[in-house]
Short mmCIF file of C-alpha atoms in Angstrom, two decimals:
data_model
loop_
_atom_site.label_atom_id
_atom_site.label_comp_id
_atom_site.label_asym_id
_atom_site.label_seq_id
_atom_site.Cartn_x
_atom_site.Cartn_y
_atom_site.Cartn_z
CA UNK Q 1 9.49 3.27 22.22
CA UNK Q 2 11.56 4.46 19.23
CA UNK Q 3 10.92 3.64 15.36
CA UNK Q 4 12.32 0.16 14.77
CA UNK Q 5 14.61 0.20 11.31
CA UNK Q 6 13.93 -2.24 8.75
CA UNK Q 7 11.01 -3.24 10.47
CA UNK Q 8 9.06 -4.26 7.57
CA UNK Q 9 11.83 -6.01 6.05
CA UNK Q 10 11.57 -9.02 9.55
CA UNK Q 11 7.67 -8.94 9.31
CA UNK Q 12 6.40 -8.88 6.19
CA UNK Q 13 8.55 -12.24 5.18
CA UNK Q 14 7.42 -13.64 8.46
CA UNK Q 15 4.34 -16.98 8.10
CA UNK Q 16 3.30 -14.98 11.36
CA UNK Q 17 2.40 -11.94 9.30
CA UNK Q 18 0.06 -13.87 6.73
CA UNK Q 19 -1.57 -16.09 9.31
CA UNK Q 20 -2.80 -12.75 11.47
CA UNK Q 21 -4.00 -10.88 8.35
CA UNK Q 22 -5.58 -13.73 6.64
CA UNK Q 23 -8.67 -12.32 7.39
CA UNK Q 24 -8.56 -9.55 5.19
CA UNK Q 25 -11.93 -8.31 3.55
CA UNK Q 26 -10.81 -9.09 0.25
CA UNK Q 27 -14.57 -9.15 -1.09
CA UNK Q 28 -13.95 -5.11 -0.25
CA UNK Q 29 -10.55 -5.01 -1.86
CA UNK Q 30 -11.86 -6.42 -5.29
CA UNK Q 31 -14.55 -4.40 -5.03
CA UNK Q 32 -12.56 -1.38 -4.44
CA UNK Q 33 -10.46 -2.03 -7.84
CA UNK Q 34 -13.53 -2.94 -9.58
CA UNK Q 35 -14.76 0.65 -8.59
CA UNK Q 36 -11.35 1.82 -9.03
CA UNK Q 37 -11.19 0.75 -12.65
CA UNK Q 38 -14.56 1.70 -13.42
CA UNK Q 39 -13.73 5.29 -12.35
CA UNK Q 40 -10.50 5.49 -14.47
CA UNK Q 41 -11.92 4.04 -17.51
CA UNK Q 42 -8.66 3.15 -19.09
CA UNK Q 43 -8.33 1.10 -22.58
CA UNK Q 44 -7.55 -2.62 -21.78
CA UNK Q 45 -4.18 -2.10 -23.74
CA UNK Q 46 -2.63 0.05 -21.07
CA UNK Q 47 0.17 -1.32 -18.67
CA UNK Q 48 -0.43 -1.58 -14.85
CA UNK Q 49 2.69 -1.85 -12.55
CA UNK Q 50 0.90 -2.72 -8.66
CA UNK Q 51 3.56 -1.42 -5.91
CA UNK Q 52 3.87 -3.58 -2.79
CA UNK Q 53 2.13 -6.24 -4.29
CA UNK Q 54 1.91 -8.61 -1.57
CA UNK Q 55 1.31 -12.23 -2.45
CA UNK Q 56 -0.45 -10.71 -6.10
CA UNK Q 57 -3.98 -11.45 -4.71
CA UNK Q 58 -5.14 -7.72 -6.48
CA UNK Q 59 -2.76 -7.83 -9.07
CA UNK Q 60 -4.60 -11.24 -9.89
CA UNK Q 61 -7.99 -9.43 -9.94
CA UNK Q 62 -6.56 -6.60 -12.30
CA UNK Q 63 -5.43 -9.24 -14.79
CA UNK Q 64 -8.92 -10.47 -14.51
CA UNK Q 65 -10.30 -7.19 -15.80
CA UNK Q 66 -8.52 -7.89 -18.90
CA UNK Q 67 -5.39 -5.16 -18.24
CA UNK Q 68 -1.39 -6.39 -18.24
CA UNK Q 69 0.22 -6.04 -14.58
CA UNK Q 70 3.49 -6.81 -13.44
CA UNK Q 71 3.33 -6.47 -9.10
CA UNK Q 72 6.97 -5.79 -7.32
CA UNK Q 73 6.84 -6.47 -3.46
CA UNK Q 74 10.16 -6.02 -1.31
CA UNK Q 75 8.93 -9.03 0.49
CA UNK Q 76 10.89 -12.21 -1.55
CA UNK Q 77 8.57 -14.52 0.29
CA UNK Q 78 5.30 -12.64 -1.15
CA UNK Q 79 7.23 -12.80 -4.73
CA UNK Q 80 7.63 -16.27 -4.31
CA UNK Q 81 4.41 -16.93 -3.74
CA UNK Q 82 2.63 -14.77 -6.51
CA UNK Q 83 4.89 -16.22 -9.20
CA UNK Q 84 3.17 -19.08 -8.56
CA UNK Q 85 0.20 -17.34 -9.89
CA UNK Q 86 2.03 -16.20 -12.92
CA UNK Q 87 0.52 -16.48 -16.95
CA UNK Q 88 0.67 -14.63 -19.89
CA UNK Q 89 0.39 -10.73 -18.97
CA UNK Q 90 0.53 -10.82 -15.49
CA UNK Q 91 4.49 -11.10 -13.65
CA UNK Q 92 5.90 -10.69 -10.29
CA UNK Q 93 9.62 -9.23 -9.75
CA UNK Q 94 11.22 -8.17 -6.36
CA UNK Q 95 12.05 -4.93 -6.28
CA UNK Q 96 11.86 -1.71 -3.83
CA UNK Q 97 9.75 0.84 -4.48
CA UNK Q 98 12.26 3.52 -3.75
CA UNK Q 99 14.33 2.27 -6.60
CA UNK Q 100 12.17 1.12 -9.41
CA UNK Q 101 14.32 -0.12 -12.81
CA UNK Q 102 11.65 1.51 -14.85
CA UNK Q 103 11.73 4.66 -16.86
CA UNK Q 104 8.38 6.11 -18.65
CA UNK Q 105 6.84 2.18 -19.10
CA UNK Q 106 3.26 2.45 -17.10
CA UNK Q 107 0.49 4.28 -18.22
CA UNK Q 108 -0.96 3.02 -14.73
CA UNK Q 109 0.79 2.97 -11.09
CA UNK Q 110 -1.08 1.51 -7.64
CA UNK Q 111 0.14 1.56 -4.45
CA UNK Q 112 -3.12 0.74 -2.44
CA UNK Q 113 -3.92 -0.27 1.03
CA UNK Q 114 -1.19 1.69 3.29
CA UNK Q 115 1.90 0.71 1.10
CA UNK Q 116 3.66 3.63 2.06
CA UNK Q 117 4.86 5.59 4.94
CA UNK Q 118 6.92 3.00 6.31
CA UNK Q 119 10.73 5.16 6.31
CA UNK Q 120 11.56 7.27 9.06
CA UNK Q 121 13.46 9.40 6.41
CA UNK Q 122 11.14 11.70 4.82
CA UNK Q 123 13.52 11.56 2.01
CA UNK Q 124 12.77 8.34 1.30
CA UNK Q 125 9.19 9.43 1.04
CA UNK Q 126 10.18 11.42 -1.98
CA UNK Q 127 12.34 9.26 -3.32
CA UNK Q 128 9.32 6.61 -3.45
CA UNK Q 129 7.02 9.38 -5.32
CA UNK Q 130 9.89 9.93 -7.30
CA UNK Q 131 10.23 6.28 -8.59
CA UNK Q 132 6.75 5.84 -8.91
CA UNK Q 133 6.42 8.92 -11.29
CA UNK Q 134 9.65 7.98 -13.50
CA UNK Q 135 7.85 4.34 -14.19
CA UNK Q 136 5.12 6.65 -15.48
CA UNK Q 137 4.62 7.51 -19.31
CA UNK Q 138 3.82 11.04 -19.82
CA UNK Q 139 -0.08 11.42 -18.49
CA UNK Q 140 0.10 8.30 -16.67
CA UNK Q 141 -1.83 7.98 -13.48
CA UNK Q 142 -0.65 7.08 -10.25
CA UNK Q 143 -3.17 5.87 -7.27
CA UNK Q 144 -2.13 6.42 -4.15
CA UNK Q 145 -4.50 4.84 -1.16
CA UNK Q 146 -3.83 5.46 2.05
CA UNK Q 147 -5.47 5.25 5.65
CA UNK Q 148 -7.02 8.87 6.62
CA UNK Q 149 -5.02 10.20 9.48
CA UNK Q 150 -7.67 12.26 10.95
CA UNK Q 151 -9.83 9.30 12.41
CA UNK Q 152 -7.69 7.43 13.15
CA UNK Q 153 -5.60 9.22 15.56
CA UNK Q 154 -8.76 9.98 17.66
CA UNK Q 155 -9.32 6.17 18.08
CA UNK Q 156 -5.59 5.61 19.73
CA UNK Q 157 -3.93 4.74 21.64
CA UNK Q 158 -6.07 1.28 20.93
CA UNK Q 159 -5.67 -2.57 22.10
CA UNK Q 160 -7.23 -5.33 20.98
CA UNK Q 161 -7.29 -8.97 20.57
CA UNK Q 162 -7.13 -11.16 17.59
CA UNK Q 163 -7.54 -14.79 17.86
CA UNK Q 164 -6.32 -16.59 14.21
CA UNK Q 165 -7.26 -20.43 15.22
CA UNK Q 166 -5.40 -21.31 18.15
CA UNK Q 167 -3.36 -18.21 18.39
CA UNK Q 168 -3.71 -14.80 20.23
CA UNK Q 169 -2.72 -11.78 19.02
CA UNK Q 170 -2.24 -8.88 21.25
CA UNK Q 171 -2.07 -5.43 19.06
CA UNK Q 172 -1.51 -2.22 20.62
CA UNK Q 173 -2.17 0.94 18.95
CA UNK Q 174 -0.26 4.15 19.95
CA UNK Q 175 1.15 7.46 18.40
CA UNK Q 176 5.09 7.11 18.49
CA UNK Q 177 6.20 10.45 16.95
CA UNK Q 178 5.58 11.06 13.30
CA UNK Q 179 4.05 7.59 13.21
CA UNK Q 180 1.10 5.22 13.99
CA UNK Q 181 2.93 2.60 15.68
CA UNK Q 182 1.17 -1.38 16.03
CA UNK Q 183 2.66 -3.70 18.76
CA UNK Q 184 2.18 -7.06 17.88
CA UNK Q 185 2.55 -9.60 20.44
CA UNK Q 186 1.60 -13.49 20.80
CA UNK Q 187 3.33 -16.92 21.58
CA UNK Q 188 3.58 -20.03 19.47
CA UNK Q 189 4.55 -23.30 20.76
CA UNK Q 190 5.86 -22.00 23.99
CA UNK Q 191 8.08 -18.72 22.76
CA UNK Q 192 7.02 -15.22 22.75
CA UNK Q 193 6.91 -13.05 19.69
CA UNK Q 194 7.20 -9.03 19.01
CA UNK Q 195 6.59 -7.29 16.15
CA UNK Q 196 5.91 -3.68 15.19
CA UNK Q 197 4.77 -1.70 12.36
CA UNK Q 198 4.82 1.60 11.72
CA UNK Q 199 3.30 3.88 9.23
CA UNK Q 200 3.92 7.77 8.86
CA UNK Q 201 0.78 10.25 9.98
CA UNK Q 202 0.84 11.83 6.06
CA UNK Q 203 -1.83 14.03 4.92
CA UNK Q 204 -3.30 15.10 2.32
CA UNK Q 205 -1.13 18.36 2.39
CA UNK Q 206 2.13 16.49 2.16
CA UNK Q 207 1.12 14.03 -0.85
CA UNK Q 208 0.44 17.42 -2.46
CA UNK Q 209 4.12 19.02 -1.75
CA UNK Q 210 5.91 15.49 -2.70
CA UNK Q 211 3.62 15.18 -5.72
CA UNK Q 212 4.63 18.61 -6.95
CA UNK Q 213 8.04 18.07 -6.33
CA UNK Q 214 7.74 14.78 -8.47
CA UNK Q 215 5.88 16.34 -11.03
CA UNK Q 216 2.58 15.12 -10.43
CA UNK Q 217 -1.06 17.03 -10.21
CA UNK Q 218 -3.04 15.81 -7.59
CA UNK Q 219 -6.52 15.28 -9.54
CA UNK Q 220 -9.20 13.51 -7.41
CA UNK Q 221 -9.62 13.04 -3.86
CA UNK Q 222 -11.93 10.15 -2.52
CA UNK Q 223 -12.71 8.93 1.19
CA UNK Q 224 -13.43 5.24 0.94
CA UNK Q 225 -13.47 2.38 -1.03
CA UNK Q 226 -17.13 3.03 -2.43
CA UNK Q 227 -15.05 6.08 -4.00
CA UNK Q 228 -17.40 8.56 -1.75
CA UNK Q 229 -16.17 12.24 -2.10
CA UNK Q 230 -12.40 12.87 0.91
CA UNK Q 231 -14.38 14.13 4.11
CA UNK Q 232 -10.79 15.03 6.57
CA UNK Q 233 -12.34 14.67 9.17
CA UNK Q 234 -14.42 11.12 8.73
CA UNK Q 235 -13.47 9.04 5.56
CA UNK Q 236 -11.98 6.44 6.44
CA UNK Q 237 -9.54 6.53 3.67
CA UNK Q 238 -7.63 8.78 1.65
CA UNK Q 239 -7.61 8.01 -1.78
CA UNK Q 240 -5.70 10.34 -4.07
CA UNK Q 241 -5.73 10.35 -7.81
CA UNK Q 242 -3.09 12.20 -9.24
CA UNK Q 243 -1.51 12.34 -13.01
CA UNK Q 244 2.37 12.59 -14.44
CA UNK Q 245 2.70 16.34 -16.07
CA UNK Q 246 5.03 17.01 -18.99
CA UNK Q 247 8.29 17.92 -18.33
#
């Protein structure tokens, strides 16, 4: 099975999508950012753009800490349904992160929970580190947080079963190439559904060379959301912590 273009483009706008990851531990996720934020320890004046945004759940929870955030998704179905949770300092606009209208405006850039990886072009890869640094002000700090490839590839190939009310969702786990590739399968009201999603076996090696390329100095490494010290071989995350250099 081959790398499915656009895939994320079908899926993430899909009501199929949010009803099988409803379930997300978002009790972790805030406290992640809380931990995240604590960590930094950046003035309350500073400007936060969040990356692939999603519905603006986390950008909601950054606002909360007091700090202006504006979250882009590429999804127009996730914008339209964080705008709703729009108010003074916190905004939604679609956009893709490979081609950010932003030049030197953040002092803050997130792109957490596996929000990369998705292009089979490596270029693209770049390109994305490239956007995210030139939305950057001089210094700024860009979060990248991705899952640790290490682990994770000794679990697959995986199957398992998620049930979301009446539904059944079959997800298959396997290595297709360069990528970590999820089969999604289920039926609703009598028709049968596939998706996929894929997401690029990156290390922390490679962030390195595209960060240096970008102009970015990788500065921290941690492993979870806890912000425990980046074990390779058994965090379950990658979290890297890198910073804009002048030109």
């Amino acid at each position: 099975m081959a790398y499915s273009e656009n895939w994320y483009l079908e899926w993430f706008d899909s009501a199929y999508y949010h009803i099988l990851y409803q379930h997300r531990d978002e009790e972790e996720a805030a406290l992640f950012i809380r931990h995240l934020f604590e960590y930094l320890n950046i003035p309350k004046t500073l400007k936060v753009l969040d990356l692939a945004c999603g519905k603006g759940r986390h950008a909601q929870q950054i606002h909360r800490l007091g700090y202006d955030v504006l979250g882009v998704d590429l999804s127009i179905e996730n914008i339209k349904q964080a705008q709703r949770l729009e108010e003074r300092g916190m905004t939604f606009l679609h956009g893709d992160m490979r081609d950010l209208p932003f030049e030197a405006e953040f002092d803050l850039v997130l792109n957490l929970f596996t929000s990369f990886g998705y292009f089979e072009d490596d270029a693209h890869d770049q390109k994305t580190i490239n956007s995210m640094t030139s939305a950057l002000k001089e210094n700024g700090i860009l979060v990248i947080d991705y899952l640790n490839v290490v682990p994770t590839l000794r679990q697959l190939p995986e199957t398992k079963l998620e049930k979301r009310g009446a539904m059944e969702f079959n997800i298959e786990k396997t290595i297709v190439g360069k990528f970590i590739r999820k089969h999604i399968q289920f039926e609703d009201k009598g028709e049968k559904y596939n998706y996929e999603e894929f997401v690029k076996c990156l290390q922390k090696e490679r962030f390195e060379q595209m960060f240096a390329k970008a102009g970015l100095k990788l500065l921290h490494l941690f492993g979870d959301y806890t912000l425990k010290l980046y074990e390779k071989e058994h965090s379950p995350r990658l979290i890297l912590i890198a910073q804009k250099t002048p030109d």
